[in-house]
XYZ file of C-alpha atoms in Angstrom:
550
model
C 5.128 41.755 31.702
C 2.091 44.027 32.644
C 1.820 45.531 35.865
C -1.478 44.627 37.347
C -3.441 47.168 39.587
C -5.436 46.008 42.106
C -7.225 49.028 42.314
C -8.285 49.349 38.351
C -12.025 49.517 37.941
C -13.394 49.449 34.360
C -16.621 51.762 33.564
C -19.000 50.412 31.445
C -18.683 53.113 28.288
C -22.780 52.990 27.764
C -22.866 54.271 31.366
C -22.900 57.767 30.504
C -25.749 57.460 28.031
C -28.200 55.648 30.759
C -28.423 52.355 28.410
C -25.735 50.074 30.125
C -27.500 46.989 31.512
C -25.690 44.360 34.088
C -22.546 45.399 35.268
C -22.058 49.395 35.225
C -18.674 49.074 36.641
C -16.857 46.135 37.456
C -12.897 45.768 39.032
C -10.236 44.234 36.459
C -6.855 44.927 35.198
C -5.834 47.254 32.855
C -4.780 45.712 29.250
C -1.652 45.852 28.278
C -0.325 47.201 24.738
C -0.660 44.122 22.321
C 2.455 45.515 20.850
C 4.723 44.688 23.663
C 4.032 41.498 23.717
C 4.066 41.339 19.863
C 7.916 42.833 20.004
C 8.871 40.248 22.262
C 7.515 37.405 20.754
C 8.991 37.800 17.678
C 12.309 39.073 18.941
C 13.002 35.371 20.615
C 14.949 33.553 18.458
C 14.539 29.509 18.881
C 17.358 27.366 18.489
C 18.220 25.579 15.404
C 19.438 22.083 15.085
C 20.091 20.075 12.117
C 17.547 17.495 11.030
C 19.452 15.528 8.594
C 18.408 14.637 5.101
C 14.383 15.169 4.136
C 12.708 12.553 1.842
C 13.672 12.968 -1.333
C 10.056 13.264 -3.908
C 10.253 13.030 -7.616
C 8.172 16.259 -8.568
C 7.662 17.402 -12.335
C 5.003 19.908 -14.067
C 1.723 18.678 -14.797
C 1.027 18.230 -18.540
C -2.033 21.021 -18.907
C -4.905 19.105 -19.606
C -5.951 17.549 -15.865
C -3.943 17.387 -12.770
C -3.089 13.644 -13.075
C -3.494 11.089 -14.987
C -4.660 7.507 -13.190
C -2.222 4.678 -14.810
C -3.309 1.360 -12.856
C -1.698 -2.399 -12.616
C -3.640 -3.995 -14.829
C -6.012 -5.620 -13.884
C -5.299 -4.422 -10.014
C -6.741 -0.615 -8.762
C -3.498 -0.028 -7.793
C -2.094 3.220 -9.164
C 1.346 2.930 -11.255
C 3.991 4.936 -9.126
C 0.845 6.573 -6.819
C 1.023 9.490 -8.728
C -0.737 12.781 -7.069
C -1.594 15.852 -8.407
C -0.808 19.092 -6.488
C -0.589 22.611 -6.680
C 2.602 24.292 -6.080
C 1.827 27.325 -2.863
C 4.006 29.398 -4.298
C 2.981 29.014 -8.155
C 0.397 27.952 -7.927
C 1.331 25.858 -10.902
C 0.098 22.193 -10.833
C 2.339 19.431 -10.458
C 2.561 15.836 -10.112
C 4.838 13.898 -7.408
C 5.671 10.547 -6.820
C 4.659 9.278 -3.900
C 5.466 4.709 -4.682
C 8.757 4.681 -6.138
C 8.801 0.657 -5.754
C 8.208 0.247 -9.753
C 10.931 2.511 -10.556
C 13.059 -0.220 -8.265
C 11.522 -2.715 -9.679
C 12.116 -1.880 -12.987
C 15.453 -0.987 -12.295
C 16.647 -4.410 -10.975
C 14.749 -6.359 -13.359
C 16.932 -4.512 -16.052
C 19.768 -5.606 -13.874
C 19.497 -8.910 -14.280
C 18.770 -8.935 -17.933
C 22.215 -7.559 -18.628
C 23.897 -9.420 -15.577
C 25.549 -11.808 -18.211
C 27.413 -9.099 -19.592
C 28.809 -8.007 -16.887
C 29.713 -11.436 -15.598
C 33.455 -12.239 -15.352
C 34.949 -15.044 -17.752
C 36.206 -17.425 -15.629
C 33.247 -17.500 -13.658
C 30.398 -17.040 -15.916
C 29.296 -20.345 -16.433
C 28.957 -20.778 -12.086
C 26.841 -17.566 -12.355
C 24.596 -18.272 -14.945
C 23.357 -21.730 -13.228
C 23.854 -19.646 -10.004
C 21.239 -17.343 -11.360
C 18.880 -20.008 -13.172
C 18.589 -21.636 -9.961
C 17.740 -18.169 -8.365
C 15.145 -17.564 -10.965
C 13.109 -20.755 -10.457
C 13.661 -20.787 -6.143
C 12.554 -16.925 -6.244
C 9.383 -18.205 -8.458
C 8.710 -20.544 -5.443
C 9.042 -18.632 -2.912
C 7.263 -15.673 -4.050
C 4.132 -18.588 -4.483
C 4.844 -19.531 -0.842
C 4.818 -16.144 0.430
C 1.233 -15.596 -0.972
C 0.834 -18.884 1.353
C 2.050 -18.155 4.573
C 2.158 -14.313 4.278
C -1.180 -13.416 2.181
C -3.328 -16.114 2.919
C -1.815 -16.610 6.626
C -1.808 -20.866 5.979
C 1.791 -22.370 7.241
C 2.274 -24.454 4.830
C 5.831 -26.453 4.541
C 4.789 -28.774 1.646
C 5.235 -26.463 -1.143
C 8.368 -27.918 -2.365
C 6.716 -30.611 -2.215
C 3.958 -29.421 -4.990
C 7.537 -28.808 -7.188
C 8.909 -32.740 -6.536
C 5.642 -34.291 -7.103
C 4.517 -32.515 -10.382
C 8.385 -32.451 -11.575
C 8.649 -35.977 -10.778
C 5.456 -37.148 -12.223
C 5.812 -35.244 -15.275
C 9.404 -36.033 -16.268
C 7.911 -39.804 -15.362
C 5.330 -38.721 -18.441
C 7.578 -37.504 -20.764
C 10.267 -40.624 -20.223
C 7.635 -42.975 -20.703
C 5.187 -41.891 -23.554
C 6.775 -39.282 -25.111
C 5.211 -36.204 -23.749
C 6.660 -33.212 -24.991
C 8.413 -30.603 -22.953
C 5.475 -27.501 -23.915
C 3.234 -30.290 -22.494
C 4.867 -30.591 -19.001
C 3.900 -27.401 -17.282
C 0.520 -27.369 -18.178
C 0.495 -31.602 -16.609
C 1.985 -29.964 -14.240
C -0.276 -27.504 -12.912
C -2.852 -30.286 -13.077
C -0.874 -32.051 -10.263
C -0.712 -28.846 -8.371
C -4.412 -28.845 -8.082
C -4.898 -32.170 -7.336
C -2.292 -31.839 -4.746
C -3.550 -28.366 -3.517
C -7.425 -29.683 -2.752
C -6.121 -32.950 -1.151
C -4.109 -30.894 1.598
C -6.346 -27.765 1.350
C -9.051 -30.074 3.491
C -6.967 -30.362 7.023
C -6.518 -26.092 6.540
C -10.350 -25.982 7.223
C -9.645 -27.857 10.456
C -5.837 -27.443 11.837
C -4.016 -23.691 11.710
C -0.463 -22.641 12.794
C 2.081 -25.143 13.968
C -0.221 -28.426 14.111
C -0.703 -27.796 9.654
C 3.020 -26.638 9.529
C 3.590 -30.224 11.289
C 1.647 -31.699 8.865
C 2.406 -30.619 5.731
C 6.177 -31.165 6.910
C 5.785 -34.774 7.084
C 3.778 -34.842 3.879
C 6.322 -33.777 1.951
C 8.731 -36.461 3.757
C 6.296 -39.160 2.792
C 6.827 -37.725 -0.867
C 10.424 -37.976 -0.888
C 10.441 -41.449 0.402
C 7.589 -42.706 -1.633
C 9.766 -41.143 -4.370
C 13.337 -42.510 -2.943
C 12.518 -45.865 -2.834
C 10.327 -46.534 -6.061
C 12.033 -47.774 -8.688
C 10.161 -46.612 -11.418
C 11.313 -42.780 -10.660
C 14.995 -43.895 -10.245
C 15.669 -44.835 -6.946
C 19.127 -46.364 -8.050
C 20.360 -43.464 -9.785
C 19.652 -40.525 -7.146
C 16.799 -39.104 -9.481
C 14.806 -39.197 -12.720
C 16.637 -37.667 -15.982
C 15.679 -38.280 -19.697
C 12.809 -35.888 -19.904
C 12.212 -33.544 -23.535
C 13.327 -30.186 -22.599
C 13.391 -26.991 -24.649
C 16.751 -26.439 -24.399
C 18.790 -28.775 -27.254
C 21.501 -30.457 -26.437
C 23.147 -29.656 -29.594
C 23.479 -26.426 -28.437
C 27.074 -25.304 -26.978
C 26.923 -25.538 -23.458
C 27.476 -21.810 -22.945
C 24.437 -21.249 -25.089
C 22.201 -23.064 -22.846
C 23.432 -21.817 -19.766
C 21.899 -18.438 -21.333
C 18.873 -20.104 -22.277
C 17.999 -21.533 -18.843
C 18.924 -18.338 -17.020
C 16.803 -15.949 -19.155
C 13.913 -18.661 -18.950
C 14.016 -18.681 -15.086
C 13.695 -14.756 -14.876
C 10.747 -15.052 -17.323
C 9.452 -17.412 -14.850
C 10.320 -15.165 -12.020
C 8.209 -12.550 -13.882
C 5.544 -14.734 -14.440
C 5.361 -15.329 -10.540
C 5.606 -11.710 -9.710
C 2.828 -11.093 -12.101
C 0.904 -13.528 -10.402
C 1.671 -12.234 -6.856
C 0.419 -8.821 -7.926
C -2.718 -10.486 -9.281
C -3.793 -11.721 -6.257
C -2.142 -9.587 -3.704
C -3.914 -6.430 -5.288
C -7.147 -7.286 -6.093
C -9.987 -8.692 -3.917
C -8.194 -11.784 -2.542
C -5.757 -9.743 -1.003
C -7.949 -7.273 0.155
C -10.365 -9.489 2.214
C -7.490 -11.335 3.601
C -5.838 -8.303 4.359
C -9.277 -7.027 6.421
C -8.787 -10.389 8.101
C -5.584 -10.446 10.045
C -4.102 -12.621 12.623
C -6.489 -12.527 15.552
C -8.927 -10.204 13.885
C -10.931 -13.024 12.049
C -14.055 -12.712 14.201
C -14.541 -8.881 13.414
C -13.961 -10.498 9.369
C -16.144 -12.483 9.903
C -19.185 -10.067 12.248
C -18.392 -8.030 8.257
C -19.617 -10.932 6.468
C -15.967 -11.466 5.045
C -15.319 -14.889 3.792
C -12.115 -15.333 4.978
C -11.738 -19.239 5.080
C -13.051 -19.411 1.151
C -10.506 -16.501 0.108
C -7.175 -18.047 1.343
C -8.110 -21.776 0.143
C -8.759 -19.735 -3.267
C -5.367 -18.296 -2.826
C -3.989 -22.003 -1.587
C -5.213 -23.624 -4.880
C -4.233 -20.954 -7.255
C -0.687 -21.269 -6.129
C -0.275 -25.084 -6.004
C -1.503 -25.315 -9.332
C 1.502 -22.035 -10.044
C 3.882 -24.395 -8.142
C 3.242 -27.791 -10.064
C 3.715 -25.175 -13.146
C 7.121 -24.806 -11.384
C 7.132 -28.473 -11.191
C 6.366 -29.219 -15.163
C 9.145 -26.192 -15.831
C 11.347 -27.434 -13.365
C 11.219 -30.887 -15.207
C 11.709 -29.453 -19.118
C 14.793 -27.371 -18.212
C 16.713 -29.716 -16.622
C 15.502 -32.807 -18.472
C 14.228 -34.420 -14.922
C 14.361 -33.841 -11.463
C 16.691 -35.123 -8.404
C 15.588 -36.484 -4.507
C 16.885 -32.997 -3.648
C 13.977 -31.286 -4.506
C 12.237 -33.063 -1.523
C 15.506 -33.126 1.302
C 15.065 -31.346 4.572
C 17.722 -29.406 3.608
C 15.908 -27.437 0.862
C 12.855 -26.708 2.883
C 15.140 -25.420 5.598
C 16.983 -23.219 2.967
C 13.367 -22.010 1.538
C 12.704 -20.655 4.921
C 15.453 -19.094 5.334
C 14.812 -17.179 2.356
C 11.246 -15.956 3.391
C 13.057 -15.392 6.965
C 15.946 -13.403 5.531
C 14.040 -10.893 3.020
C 10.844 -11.043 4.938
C 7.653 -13.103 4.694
C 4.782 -11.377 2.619
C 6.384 -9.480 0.238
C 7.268 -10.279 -3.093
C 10.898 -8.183 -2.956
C 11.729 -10.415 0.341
C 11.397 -13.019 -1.191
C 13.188 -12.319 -3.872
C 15.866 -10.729 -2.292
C 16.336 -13.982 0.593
C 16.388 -16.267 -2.760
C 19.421 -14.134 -4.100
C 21.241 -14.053 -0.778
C 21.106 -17.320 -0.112
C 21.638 -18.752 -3.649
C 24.945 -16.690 -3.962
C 26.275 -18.088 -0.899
C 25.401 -21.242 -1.213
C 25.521 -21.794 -4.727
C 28.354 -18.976 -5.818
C 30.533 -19.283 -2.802
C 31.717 -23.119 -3.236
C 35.564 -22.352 -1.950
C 34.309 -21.536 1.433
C 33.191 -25.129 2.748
C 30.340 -25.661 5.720
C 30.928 -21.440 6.481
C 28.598 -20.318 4.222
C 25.939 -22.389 5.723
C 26.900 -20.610 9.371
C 26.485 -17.540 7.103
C 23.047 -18.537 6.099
C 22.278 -19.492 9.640
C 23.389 -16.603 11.179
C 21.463 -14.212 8.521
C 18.352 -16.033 9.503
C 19.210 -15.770 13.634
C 19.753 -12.349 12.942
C 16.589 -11.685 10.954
C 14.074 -13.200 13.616
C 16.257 -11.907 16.929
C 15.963 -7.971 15.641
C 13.870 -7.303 12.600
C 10.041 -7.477 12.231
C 9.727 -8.468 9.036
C 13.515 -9.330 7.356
C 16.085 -7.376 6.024
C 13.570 -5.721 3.485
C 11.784 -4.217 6.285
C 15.106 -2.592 7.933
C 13.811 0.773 6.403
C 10.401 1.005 8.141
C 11.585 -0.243 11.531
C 14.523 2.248 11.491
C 11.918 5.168 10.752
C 9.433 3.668 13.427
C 12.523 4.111 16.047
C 13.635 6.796 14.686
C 10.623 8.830 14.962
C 9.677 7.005 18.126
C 13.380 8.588 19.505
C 12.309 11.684 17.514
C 9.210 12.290 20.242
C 11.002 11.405 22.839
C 13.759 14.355 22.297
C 10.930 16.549 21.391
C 9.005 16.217 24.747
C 12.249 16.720 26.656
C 12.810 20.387 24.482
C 11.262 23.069 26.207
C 12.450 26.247 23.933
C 8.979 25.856 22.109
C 9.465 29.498 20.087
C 5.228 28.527 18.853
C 3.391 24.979 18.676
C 5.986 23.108 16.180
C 9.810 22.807 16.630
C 12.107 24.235 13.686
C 12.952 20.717 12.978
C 9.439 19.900 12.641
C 9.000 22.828 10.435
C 10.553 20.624 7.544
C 7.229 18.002 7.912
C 4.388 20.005 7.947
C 3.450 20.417 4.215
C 1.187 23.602 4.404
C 3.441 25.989 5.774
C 0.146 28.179 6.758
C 0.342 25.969 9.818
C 3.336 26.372 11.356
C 2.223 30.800 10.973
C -1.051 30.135 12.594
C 0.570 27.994 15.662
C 2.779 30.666 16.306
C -0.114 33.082 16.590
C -1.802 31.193 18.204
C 1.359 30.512 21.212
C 1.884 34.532 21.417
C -2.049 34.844 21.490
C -2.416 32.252 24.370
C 0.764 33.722 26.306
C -0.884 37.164 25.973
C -4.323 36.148 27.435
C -2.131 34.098 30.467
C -1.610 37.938 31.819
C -5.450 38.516 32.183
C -6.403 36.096 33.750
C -7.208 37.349 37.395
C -9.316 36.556 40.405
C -11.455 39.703 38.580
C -12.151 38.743 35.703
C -13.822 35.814 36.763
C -15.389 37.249 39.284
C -17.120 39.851 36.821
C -18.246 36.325 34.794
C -19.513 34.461 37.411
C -22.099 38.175 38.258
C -22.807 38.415 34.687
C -21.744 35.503 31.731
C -23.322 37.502 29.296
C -23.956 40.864 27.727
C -21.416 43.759 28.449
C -17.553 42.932 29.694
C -14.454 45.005 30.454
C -11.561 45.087 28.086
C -9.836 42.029 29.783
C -12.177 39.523 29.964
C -14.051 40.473 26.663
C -10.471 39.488 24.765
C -10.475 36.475 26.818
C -14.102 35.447 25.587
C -13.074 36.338 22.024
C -10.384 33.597 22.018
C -12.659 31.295 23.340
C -15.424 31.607 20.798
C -13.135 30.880 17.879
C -11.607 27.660 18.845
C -12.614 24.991 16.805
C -15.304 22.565 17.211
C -13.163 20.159 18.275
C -13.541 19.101 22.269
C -15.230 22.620 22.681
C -17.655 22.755 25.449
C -21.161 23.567 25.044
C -24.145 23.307 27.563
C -26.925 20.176 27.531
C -30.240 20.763 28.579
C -31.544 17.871 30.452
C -34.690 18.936 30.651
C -37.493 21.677 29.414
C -36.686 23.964 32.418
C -33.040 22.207 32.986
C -30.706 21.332 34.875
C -27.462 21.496 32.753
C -24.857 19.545 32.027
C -21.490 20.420 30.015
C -20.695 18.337 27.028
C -17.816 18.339 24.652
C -18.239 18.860 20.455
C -16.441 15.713 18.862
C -15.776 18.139 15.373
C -16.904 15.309 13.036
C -19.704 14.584 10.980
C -22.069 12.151 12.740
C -20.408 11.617 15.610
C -22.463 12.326 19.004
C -20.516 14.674 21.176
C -19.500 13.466 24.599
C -20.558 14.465 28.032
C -17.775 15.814 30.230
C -18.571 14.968 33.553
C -21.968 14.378 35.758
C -21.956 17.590 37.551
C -25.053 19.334 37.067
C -26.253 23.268 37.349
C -29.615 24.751 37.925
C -29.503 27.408 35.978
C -27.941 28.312 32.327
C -25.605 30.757 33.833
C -24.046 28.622 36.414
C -23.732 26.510 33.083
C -22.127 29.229 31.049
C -19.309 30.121 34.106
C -18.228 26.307 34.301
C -17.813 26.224 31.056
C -15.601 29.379 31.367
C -13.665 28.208 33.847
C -13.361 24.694 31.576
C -11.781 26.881 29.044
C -9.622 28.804 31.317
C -7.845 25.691 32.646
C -7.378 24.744 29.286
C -5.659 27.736 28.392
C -3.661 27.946 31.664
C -2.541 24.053 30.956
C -1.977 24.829 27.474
């Protein structure tokens, strides 16, 4: 600390020549030595705490030729892997870093499940492999129906019933004339869209829980038109006897293979198709168009409505595609396909792994499949299992178990702040554990300064100082209050004051720089002054709170 006379009066140094103008002498404080203050700034040591484990990037050296290279989805803008290009600060070597690892995931499980047979034990391969050809064709559904009710916002509960009607009809088709089994998807998707523009009409009119109600008790008049007709085997629980691709000749292990890899090239097609949509300019108007932000769409000239009964059609034509597939594997299709129960089970995949994304859907279909399909010896449990997965999901998550990871990092950096703002052993402007998130490391250097600049310029502030502004703003100042105006003059433009002229011979009014392009700057309050250097000490004494509050 400085000690502060009360009796120091600075001399203007151009007194002696004759050519000082304003103040000749004026009281202030004497400056202390910069390097006191500089020794005990950087002799405090802050406490260190550990901050646990940092993100993990993939980082490798740039190939020579350009900084990155821009591999897309085709035929999405969406960059493979969001791959940057930086420089290294040290090296200043380029280098590329992955910032969307999801691919590499992707990938990853997708090989998974290509080799799963091998890995599956003997004495229960056969339950796995239909275990996992039913998982293939239920994730294909549901990763249509999330496009549905999580891209194109539209509650819609009759997409199984797209799969019964088009796997019904088509197996009806093949039974009865012959149709081949190639045939049958393609019939299919024809009954999708006929099926998709008869209830895409009441989405123009009803939204939310009045459609959901609807389309639930269409697809219970499909399963009792379907029930009780005799022509689509009402007495035998179903309709069998359809071509399929998969020969009965074949030993039964051989087909089980067959079906299962045929379902995950379904699966695939579905993803494909989700990525189509979801990343080009469907998704992208219908993501500008939220849940209660369609009237701002809308004021944009976005066609909302027309872009998610697109979306609507293009997947109940992929679902009666299901349908047709559904139909050729399995040589027909059972009442099942229609029950209750399976809708209820559909939702509580989306529930479980989380409604709009492609991996929660996928990932609900393979929990729920494996306990209800893979888990036989445990009776009516494994439906409280299911149950409770799905109580669980909607009591604590936002968005299913595959959005666990960005609601713990929400809380934990919400948690994160409030710790911060109870630490008050601030050795600059960033913590040491924040140290570890600021990229450019010039930063954290420059806040430091910047805190032993500010605590420096505390100690001259006095009653003098701004006494000698408010006799003389500008022109020549003593030692004290000259530093003091320095600091003030490099801020950045950002919320720094500056004086309005009202008018050609004033008054004044202070206004505050917004520091972007473009953008108008804003007036601080209504007070007004008569002259420019009543203007110029408010804004001093703006600044000076500032730094006093800072």
């Amino acid at each position: 600390m400085t000690t502060q006379k009360s009796d120091y009066t600075w001399i203007n140094p151009l007194a002696a020549w004759g050519t000082a103008t304003g103040n000749q002498s004026a009281p202030s404080v004497e400056v202390p030595d910069i390097r006191e203050n500089w020794d005990k700034a950087t002799g405090y040591k802050v406490p260190t705490y550990k901050v646990g484990r940092l993100k993990h990037y993939i980082i490798w050296p740039n190939h020579g030729e350009k900084l990155w290279t821009r591999w897309r989805w085709w035929p999405t803008r969406r960059n493979m892997l969001h791959v940057t290009g930086i420089y290294n600060r040290k090296t200043a070597i380029a280098e590329k870093k992955i910032l969307d690892r999801r691919p590499v995931y992707w990938l990853l499980c997708m090989a998974f499940l290509a080799i799963a047979p091998l890995l599956f034990p003997s004495n229960m391969q056969n339950t796995l492999l239909t275990a996992g050809t039913i998982f293939g064709i239920f994730a294909a559904i549901n990763v249509c129906w999330t496009l549905i009710i999580g891209t194109a916002s539209i509650f819609s509960l009759a997409s199984y019933a797209v799969v019964g009607t088009a796997g019904f009809l088509t197996s009806w088709l093949s039974i009865t004339y012959g149709v081949p089994w190639y045939v049958l998807p393609v019939i299919g998707s024809v009954v999708g869209l006929v099926f998709g523009l008869a209830i895409a009409l009441p989405a123009l009119r009803l939204d939310g829980f009045y459609y959901a109600l609807l389309t639930l008790g269409l697809n219970e008049l499909c399963r009792v038109f379907f029930t009780t007709s005799r022509e689509f085997g009402s007495a035998s629980g179903g309709l069998y006897g359809a071509d399929s691709f998969i020969s009965e000749a074949w030993d039964p292990m051989v087909q089980s293979h067959v079906g299962y890899y045929t379902s995950l090239l379904l699966l695939l097609a579905a993803l494909s198709l989700f990525r189509l949509i979801n990343g080009k300019r469907l998704g992208r108007i219908l993501r500008m168009a939220p849940e209660k932000r369609e009237a701002f769409a809308a004021a944009c000239g976005v066609d909302y409505k027309r872009a998610r009964i697109v979306i609507f059609l293009i997947t109940s034509v992929a679902l009666g595609f299901i349908g047709g597939f559904y139909a050729a594997q399995y040589r027909g299709v059972a009442f099942s396909i229609f029950s209750f129960d399976t809708v209820l089970l559909g939702l509580a995949m989306l529930a479980i792994g989380g409604i709009g994304k492609a991996e929660g859907a996928v990932l609900g279909t393979l929990v729920v499949v494996f306990l209800d399909k893979v888990l036989l010896d445990w009776g009516p449990m494994r439906h409280f299992m299911i149950g409770a997965l799905m109580l669980a999901a909607v009591l604590f998550l936002n968005n299913g178990y595959f959005g666990i990871k960005r609601q713990f990092n929400a809380w934990r950096e919400k948690k994160r702040g409030e710790w911060r703002s109870a630490r008050t052993e601030k050795g600059g402007e960033a913590l040491p554990e924040e140290a570890t998130e600021i990229d450019d490391k010039d930063q954290l250097y420059f806040r430091r300064f910047d805190k032993i600049q500010r605590d420096y310029l505390k100690t001259l502030i006095t009653p003098e100082i701004i006494e000698e502004h408010r006799r003389q703003p500008l022109g020549q100042h003593s030692e004290a209050l000259e530093r003091v105006l320095l600091y003030f003059r490099r801020t950045k433009m950002e919320d720094k004051y500056a004086l309005h002229r009202a008018g050609p011979e004033g008054p004044y009014k202070i206004i505050a720089f917004s520091g972007q392009r473009g953008v108008s700057p804003r007036l601080v309050d209504d007070r007004e002054y008569a002259t420019v250097d009543e203007g110029y000490h408010a804004v001093f004494m703006r600044r000076v709170h500032d730094l006093m509050e800072s």
